[in-house]
Coordinates of C-alpha atoms and ligand atoms in Angstrom, one line a residue:
X1 CA 78.3 44.5 40.7
X2 CA 79.6 46.2 43.9
X3 CA 80.0 45.8 47.5
X4 CA 76.9 47.4 49.4
X5 CA 73.8 46.8 51.2
X6 CA 70.7 44.9 50.1
X7 CA 67.8 46.8 49.7
X8 CA 65.7 43.7 51.0
X9 CA 67.6 42.1 53.6
X10 CA 70.1 44.7 54.5
X11 CA 72.9 42.1 53.9
X12 CA 76.5 43.8 53.3
X13 CA 77.4 41.8 50.2
X14 CA 78.0 42.1 46.3
X15 CA 75.1 43.6 45.3
X16 CA 73.2 44.3 41.8
X17 CA 72.0 47.8 41.3
X18 CA 68.8 47.9 39.3
X19 CA 69.3 51.6 37.9
X20 CA 65.5 51.8 36.7
X21 CA 64.2 51.4 40.2
X22 CA 66.8 52.4 42.4
X23 CA 67.0 48.8 44.4
X24 CA 70.4 47.2 45.4
X25 CA 70.0 43.3 45.5
X26 CA 72.2 40.6 46.8
X27 CA 72.5 37.4 44.8
X28 CA 69.6 35.6 46.8
X29 CA 67.3 38.3 46.5
X30 CA 68.0 39.1 43.1
X31 CA 67.2 35.5 42.2
X32 CA 64.3 35.8 44.0
X33 CA 63.1 38.9 42.6
X34 CA 63.4 37.3 39.1
X35 CA 61.4 34.3 40.3
X36 CA 58.6 36.3 41.9
X37 CA 58.5 38.5 38.6
X38 CA 57.9 35.4 36.4
X39 CA 55.0 34.0 39.0
X40 CA 53.2 37.3 39.5
X41 CA 53.3 38.2 35.6
X42 CA 51.8 34.8 35.3
X43 CA 49.2 35.3 37.7
X44 CA 48.3 39.2 37.2
X45 CA 47.4 38.3 33.4
X46 CA 46.0 35.2 34.0
X47 CA 48.0 33.1 31.9
X48 CA 47.8 30.0 32.9
X49 CA 44.7 27.8 34.4
X50 CA 45.0 24.6 36.5
X51 CA 45.3 21.6 34.0
X52 CA 46.5 23.7 31.1
X53 CA 48.5 21.4 28.8
X54 CA 51.7 23.9 28.3
X55 CA 54.0 23.4 25.4
X56 CA 57.5 25.5 26.0
X57 CA 59.2 26.9 22.8
X58 CA 62.8 26.4 23.7
X59 CA 65.9 27.2 21.8
X60 CA 68.6 26.5 24.2
X61 CA 69.4 30.0 25.0
X62 CA 69.3 31.6 28.4
X63 CA 65.9 33.0 27.9
X64 CA 63.8 29.6 26.8
X65 CA 66.0 27.7 29.7
X66 CA 65.1 30.0 32.2
X67 CA 61.2 30.3 31.2
X68 CA 61.1 26.3 31.1
X69 CA 63.1 26.2 34.7
X70 CA 60.6 28.2 36.3
X71 CA 57.5 26.9 34.4
X72 CA 58.7 23.7 35.8
X73 CA 58.9 24.7 39.5
X74 CA 55.5 26.9 39.2
X75 CA 53.7 23.8 37.4
X76 CA 54.8 21.3 40.4
X77 CA 54.0 24.0 43.4
X78 CA 51.0 25.8 42.0
X79 CA 49.2 24.6 38.9
X80 CA 49.9 20.5 39.2
X81 CA 48.8 20.1 35.7
X82 CA 50.1 17.8 33.0
X83 CA 53.9 17.6 32.8
X84 CA 55.4 20.3 30.2
X85 CA 56.6 19.5 27.0
X86 CA 59.3 21.4 25.3
X87 CA 59.2 22.1 21.7
X88 CA 62.4 23.2 19.4
X89 CA 62.4 24.5 16.0
X90 CA 65.6 23.3 14.0
X91 CA 66.0 26.0 11.2
X92 CA 69.0 24.5 9.9
X93 CA 71.5 27.2 10.7
X94 CA 75.2 25.7 10.4
X95 CA 77.9 26.4 13.3
X96 CA 74.9 28.0 15.5
X97 CA 71.8 25.5 15.8
X98 CA 73.1 22.3 16.6
X99 CA 74.9 23.6 19.9
X100 CA 72.0 25.2 21.2
X101 CA 69.6 22.1 20.3
X102 CA 72.2 19.8 22.4
X103 CA 72.0 22.2 25.2
X104 CA 68.1 22.1 25.2
X105 CA 68.2 18.3 24.9
X106 CA 70.5 17.9 27.7
X107 CA 68.7 20.3 29.6
X108 CA 65.3 18.4 29.2
X109 CA 67.2 15.1 30.1
X110 CA 68.4 16.5 32.9
X111 CA 64.8 17.1 34.3
X112 CA 63.1 14.4 32.8
X113 CA 60.9 16.9 30.3
X114 CA 59.7 15.4 26.9
X115 CA 61.6 17.1 24.1
X116 CA 60.3 17.2 20.6
X117 CA 62.3 18.8 17.7
X118 CA 60.8 19.8 14.4
X119 CA 63.0 20.7 11.2
X120 CA 62.7 23.4 8.7
X121 CA 63.7 20.5 6.4
X122 CA 61.0 18.3 7.0
X123 CA 57.9 20.7 7.1
X124 CA 59.6 23.1 4.2
X125 CA 61.9 20.9 2.2
X126 CA 64.9 23.1 3.0
X127 CA 66.9 24.3 6.0
X128 CA 67.3 28.2 6.3
X129 CA 71.0 28.1 5.1
X130 CA 69.5 26.4 1.9
X131 CA 66.8 29.1 1.8
X132 CA 69.0 31.7 2.0
X133 CA 71.6 30.9 -0.7
X134 CA 68.6 30.1 -3.2
X135 CA 67.4 33.6 -2.6
X136 CA 70.2 35.9 -1.9
X137 CA 71.0 37.0 -5.1
X138 CA 67.5 37.5 -6.2
X139 CA 66.1 41.1 -6.2
X140 CA 63.0 40.2 -4.0
X141 CA 65.6 38.7 -1.2
X142 CA 64.0 39.5 2.1
X143 CA 66.7 38.6 4.7
X144 CA 67.1 35.5 6.6
X145 CA 65.2 36.6 9.6
X146 CA 61.9 37.7 7.5
X147 CA 61.8 34.2 6.1
X148 CA 63.0 32.4 9.3
X149 CA 60.5 34.1 11.6
X150 CA 57.2 33.6 9.4
X151 CA 58.2 29.9 9.1
X152 CA 59.1 29.3 12.3
X153 CA 55.9 30.9 13.6
X154 CA 53.8 28.7 12.0
X155 CA 55.5 25.5 12.6
X156 CA 55.9 26.2 16.2
X157 CA 52.1 27.1 16.2
X158 CA 51.2 23.7 14.6
X159 CA 53.6 21.8 16.4
X160 CA 52.3 22.9 19.8
X161 CA 48.8 22.2 18.3
X162 CA 49.9 18.6 17.3
X163 CA 51.4 18.0 20.6
X164 CA 47.9 18.9 22.2
X165 CA 48.8 22.3 23.9
X166 CA 46.3 24.6 25.4
X167 CA 49.2 27.3 25.5
X168 CA 52.3 27.9 24.1
X169 CA 55.1 29.5 26.4
X170 CA 57.7 31.8 24.5
X171 CA 60.7 33.4 25.7
X172 CA 60.3 37.0 25.0
X173 CA 61.8 39.0 27.3
X174 CA 61.3 42.9 28.0
X175 CA 64.1 43.9 25.7
X176 CA 62.7 41.7 22.8
X177 CA 59.3 43.1 23.2
X178 CA 60.6 46.8 23.4
X179 CA 62.4 46.3 20.4
X180 CA 60.0 44.8 18.1
X181 CA 57.6 47.5 19.3
X182 CA 59.9 50.3 18.1
X183 CA 60.7 48.4 14.9
X184 CA 56.8 48.2 14.3
X185 CA 56.6 51.8 14.9
X186 CA 59.4 52.9 12.7
X187 CA 57.7 50.7 9.9
X188 CA 54.3 52.0 10.7
X189 CA 53.0 48.3 11.2
X190 CA 49.9 49.4 13.0
X191 CA 48.0 45.8 11.8
X192 CA 51.1 43.9 13.3
X193 CA 50.8 45.9 16.7
X194 CA 47.3 45.4 16.9
X195 CA 47.9 41.7 16.3
X196 CA 50.1 41.4 19.0
X197 CA 47.6 42.8 21.7
X198 CA 48.5 40.1 24.3
X199 CA 45.1 39.9 25.8
X200 CA 42.7 39.6 22.7
X201 CA 39.7 37.8 23.0
X202 CA 39.5 37.2 19.0
X203 CA 36.7 35.4 17.5
X204 CA 36.2 31.7 17.5
X205 CA 36.7 31.2 13.7
X206 CA 40.1 32.7 13.9
X207 CA 41.2 31.5 17.6
X208 CA 40.8 27.9 16.5
X209 CA 44.0 28.4 14.3
X210 CA 46.3 29.4 16.8
X211 CA 47.4 28.3 20.3
X212 CA 47.2 31.0 23.0
X213 CA 50.9 32.3 23.5
X214 CA 52.2 33.7 26.6
X215 CA 55.4 35.5 27.7
X216 CA 56.0 35.1 31.4
X217 CA 59.6 36.8 31.2
X218 CA 57.9 39.9 29.5
X219 CA 58.9 42.2 32.5
X220 CA 62.3 41.1 32.9
X221 CA 65.1 43.0 30.8
X222 CA 67.6 40.7 28.8
X223 CA 70.7 41.5 31.0
X224 CA 68.6 40.1 34.2
X225 CA 67.8 36.8 32.5
X226 CA 71.4 36.7 31.6
X227 CA 72.5 37.2 35.2
X228 CA 69.8 35.1 36.7
X229 CA 70.9 31.9 34.3
X230 CA 74.3 32.5 35.2
X231 CA 73.8 32.6 39.2
X232 CA 71.6 29.7 38.7
X233 CA 74.2 28.0 36.7
X234 CA 71.5 27.3 34.1
X235 CA 73.5 25.9 31.3
X236 CA 72.5 28.0 28.1
X237 CA 74.0 28.4 25.0
X238 CA 75.8 31.9 24.7
X239 CA 76.3 32.0 20.9
X240 CA 74.4 34.3 18.4
X241 CA 72.8 33.3 15.1
X242 CA 75.2 34.4 12.5
X243 CA 72.3 36.0 10.4
X244 CA 71.8 38.7 13.0
X245 CA 75.2 39.9 12.5
X246 CA 75.4 39.1 9.0
X247 CA 72.4 40.7 7.4
X248 CA 72.2 44.3 7.8
X249 CA 69.2 44.2 9.6
X250 CA 67.4 47.3 11.3
X251 CA 66.4 45.2 14.4
X252 CA 69.9 45.2 15.5
X253 CA 70.4 48.7 15.2
X254 CA 67.1 49.5 17.0
X255 CA 68.2 47.3 19.8
X256 CA 71.9 49.1 19.9
X257 CA 69.8 52.4 20.1
X258 CA 67.8 51.1 22.9
X259 CA 70.7 50.0 24.9
X260 CA 72.3 53.3 24.1
X261 CA 69.2 55.2 25.9
X262 CA 68.8 53.1 28.6
X263 CA 72.4 54.3 29.7
X264 CA 70.9 58.0 30.3
X265 CA 67.2 56.8 30.8
X266 CA 67.2 53.3 32.3
X267 CA 63.6 53.1 32.6
X268 CA 63.1 53.4 28.6
X269 CA 62.3 49.8 28.1
X270 CA 59.6 49.7 30.5
X271 CA 58.2 52.9 28.9
X272 CA 58.2 51.0 25.6
X273 CA 56.6 48.0 27.0
X274 CA 53.8 49.8 28.8
X275 CA 53.2 51.9 25.4
X276 CA 53.0 48.6 23.9
X277 CA 50.5 47.6 26.2
X278 CA 48.3 50.5 25.8
X279 CA 49.0 51.3 22.2
X280 CA 48.3 47.5 21.1
X281 CA 45.1 47.5 22.6
X282 CA 43.9 50.8 21.1
X283 CA 45.1 49.6 17.7
X284 CA 43.6 46.2 18.2
X285 CA 39.9 47.7 18.9
X286 CA 40.2 49.8 16.1
X287 CA 42.2 47.7 13.4
X288 CA 40.4 44.5 14.4
X289 CA 39.6 42.7 11.2
X290 CA 36.2 41.3 10.6
X291 CA 36.6 39.8 7.3
X292 CA 39.5 37.4 6.9
X293 CA 40.1 35.6 3.7
X294 CA 41.0 32.0 4.4
X295 CA 44.4 30.5 2.4
X296 CA 43.6 28.4 -0.3
X297 CA 46.1 25.9 0.2
X298 CA 46.4 25.4 4.0
X299 CA 43.2 26.9 5.3
X300 CA 44.7 29.5 7.5
X301 CA 43.3 33.1 8.0
X302 CA 45.4 35.3 5.7
X303 CA 44.1 39.0 5.8
X304 CA 43.2 39.9 2.2
X305 CA 45.1 37.5 0.2
X306 CA 44.3 34.2 -1.7
X307 CA 47.3 32.5 -0.4
X308 CA 49.2 33.0 3.3
X309 CA 52.8 33.8 3.3
X310 CA 53.9 30.8 4.8
X311 CA 52.5 28.7 1.9
X312 CA 53.8 31.3 -0.7
X313 CA 57.2 30.9 0.6
X314 CA 56.8 27.2 0.7
X315 CA 55.9 27.2 -2.8
X316 CA 58.7 29.7 -3.8
X317 CA 61.4 27.7 -2.4
X318 CA 60.3 24.2 -3.8
X319 CA 60.0 25.3 -7.4
Ligands
SF4_401 S1 68.3 35.8 14.3 FE1 66.8 35.7 12.3 S2 67.6 34.1 11.1 FE2 68.6 33.7 13.3 S3 67.2 32.4 14.5 FE3 66.6 34.5 14.9 S4 65.1 35.1 13.1 FE4 66.1 33.4 12.9
ZN402 ZN1 69.2 40.5 50.0
ZN403 ZN1 48.7 28.8 3.6

């Protein structure tokens, strides 16, 4: 922040310099620009319809709290649909999850939002910590994040379905999307990029299993959400998951690399984001799988395997 003149209201004040756009914004104009960005993203990409039943995935961190707060306002003012429901997945990560869940619960209590918590233990039979200690010395150890992401994705989807969701809102920001896209390029995961195409129509045989996901923060860099949540005094939990640091995951290095590039090319995340939109559409049209197998255990679509990864993990962790 520095003293200067705001690009929008011309006020001489403490201003935030947005290097990627050249704008200088006073606090009020900055807050307004973030809220407008979220609203415009929802309407530009037709993310919501009046009357949609929206479940918001909330971890208690800055992104999900910002998302929930803004969706609440947008719902009240523009869509007037059913009240939001917040859904938290408790993976069972010591010294981390408890604090962020308390944060999520306090926020929901304050604003009168129904809050549902589902645990790995009740769905998988084990916490993530227990899964990691069970697997960490085996040759096929996959890193905590791989287990966590696969299991959480399914539990979130099923939880939202049980709550009657039409839409599951996720707190992914621009930085998350840029990082994931670059990771998928590095690992040549073209099918995954195709699957992540945000505007796919899909076919009804597959769609009936998955709740439509939306990411209204997808055009806002991570540090701006951090700043916004501080300026708005949205209480969030600033701690980081210990596995992100503990496991030598490439994701963290990819993020560091993007942050380094940003110093010289501030627009780099937007380039990656636009690249993701274009490439995922292309890959989706090319790689769209016409023939799926369905998991023999849970019945979900699972590419060409007999049993999906979620059920495989579940079996493996309970042997
Ligand atoms: S950092 Fe990894 S282990 Fe931690 S919550 Fe995220 S995906 Fe799960
Ligand atoms: Zn201003
Ligand atoms: Zn299955």
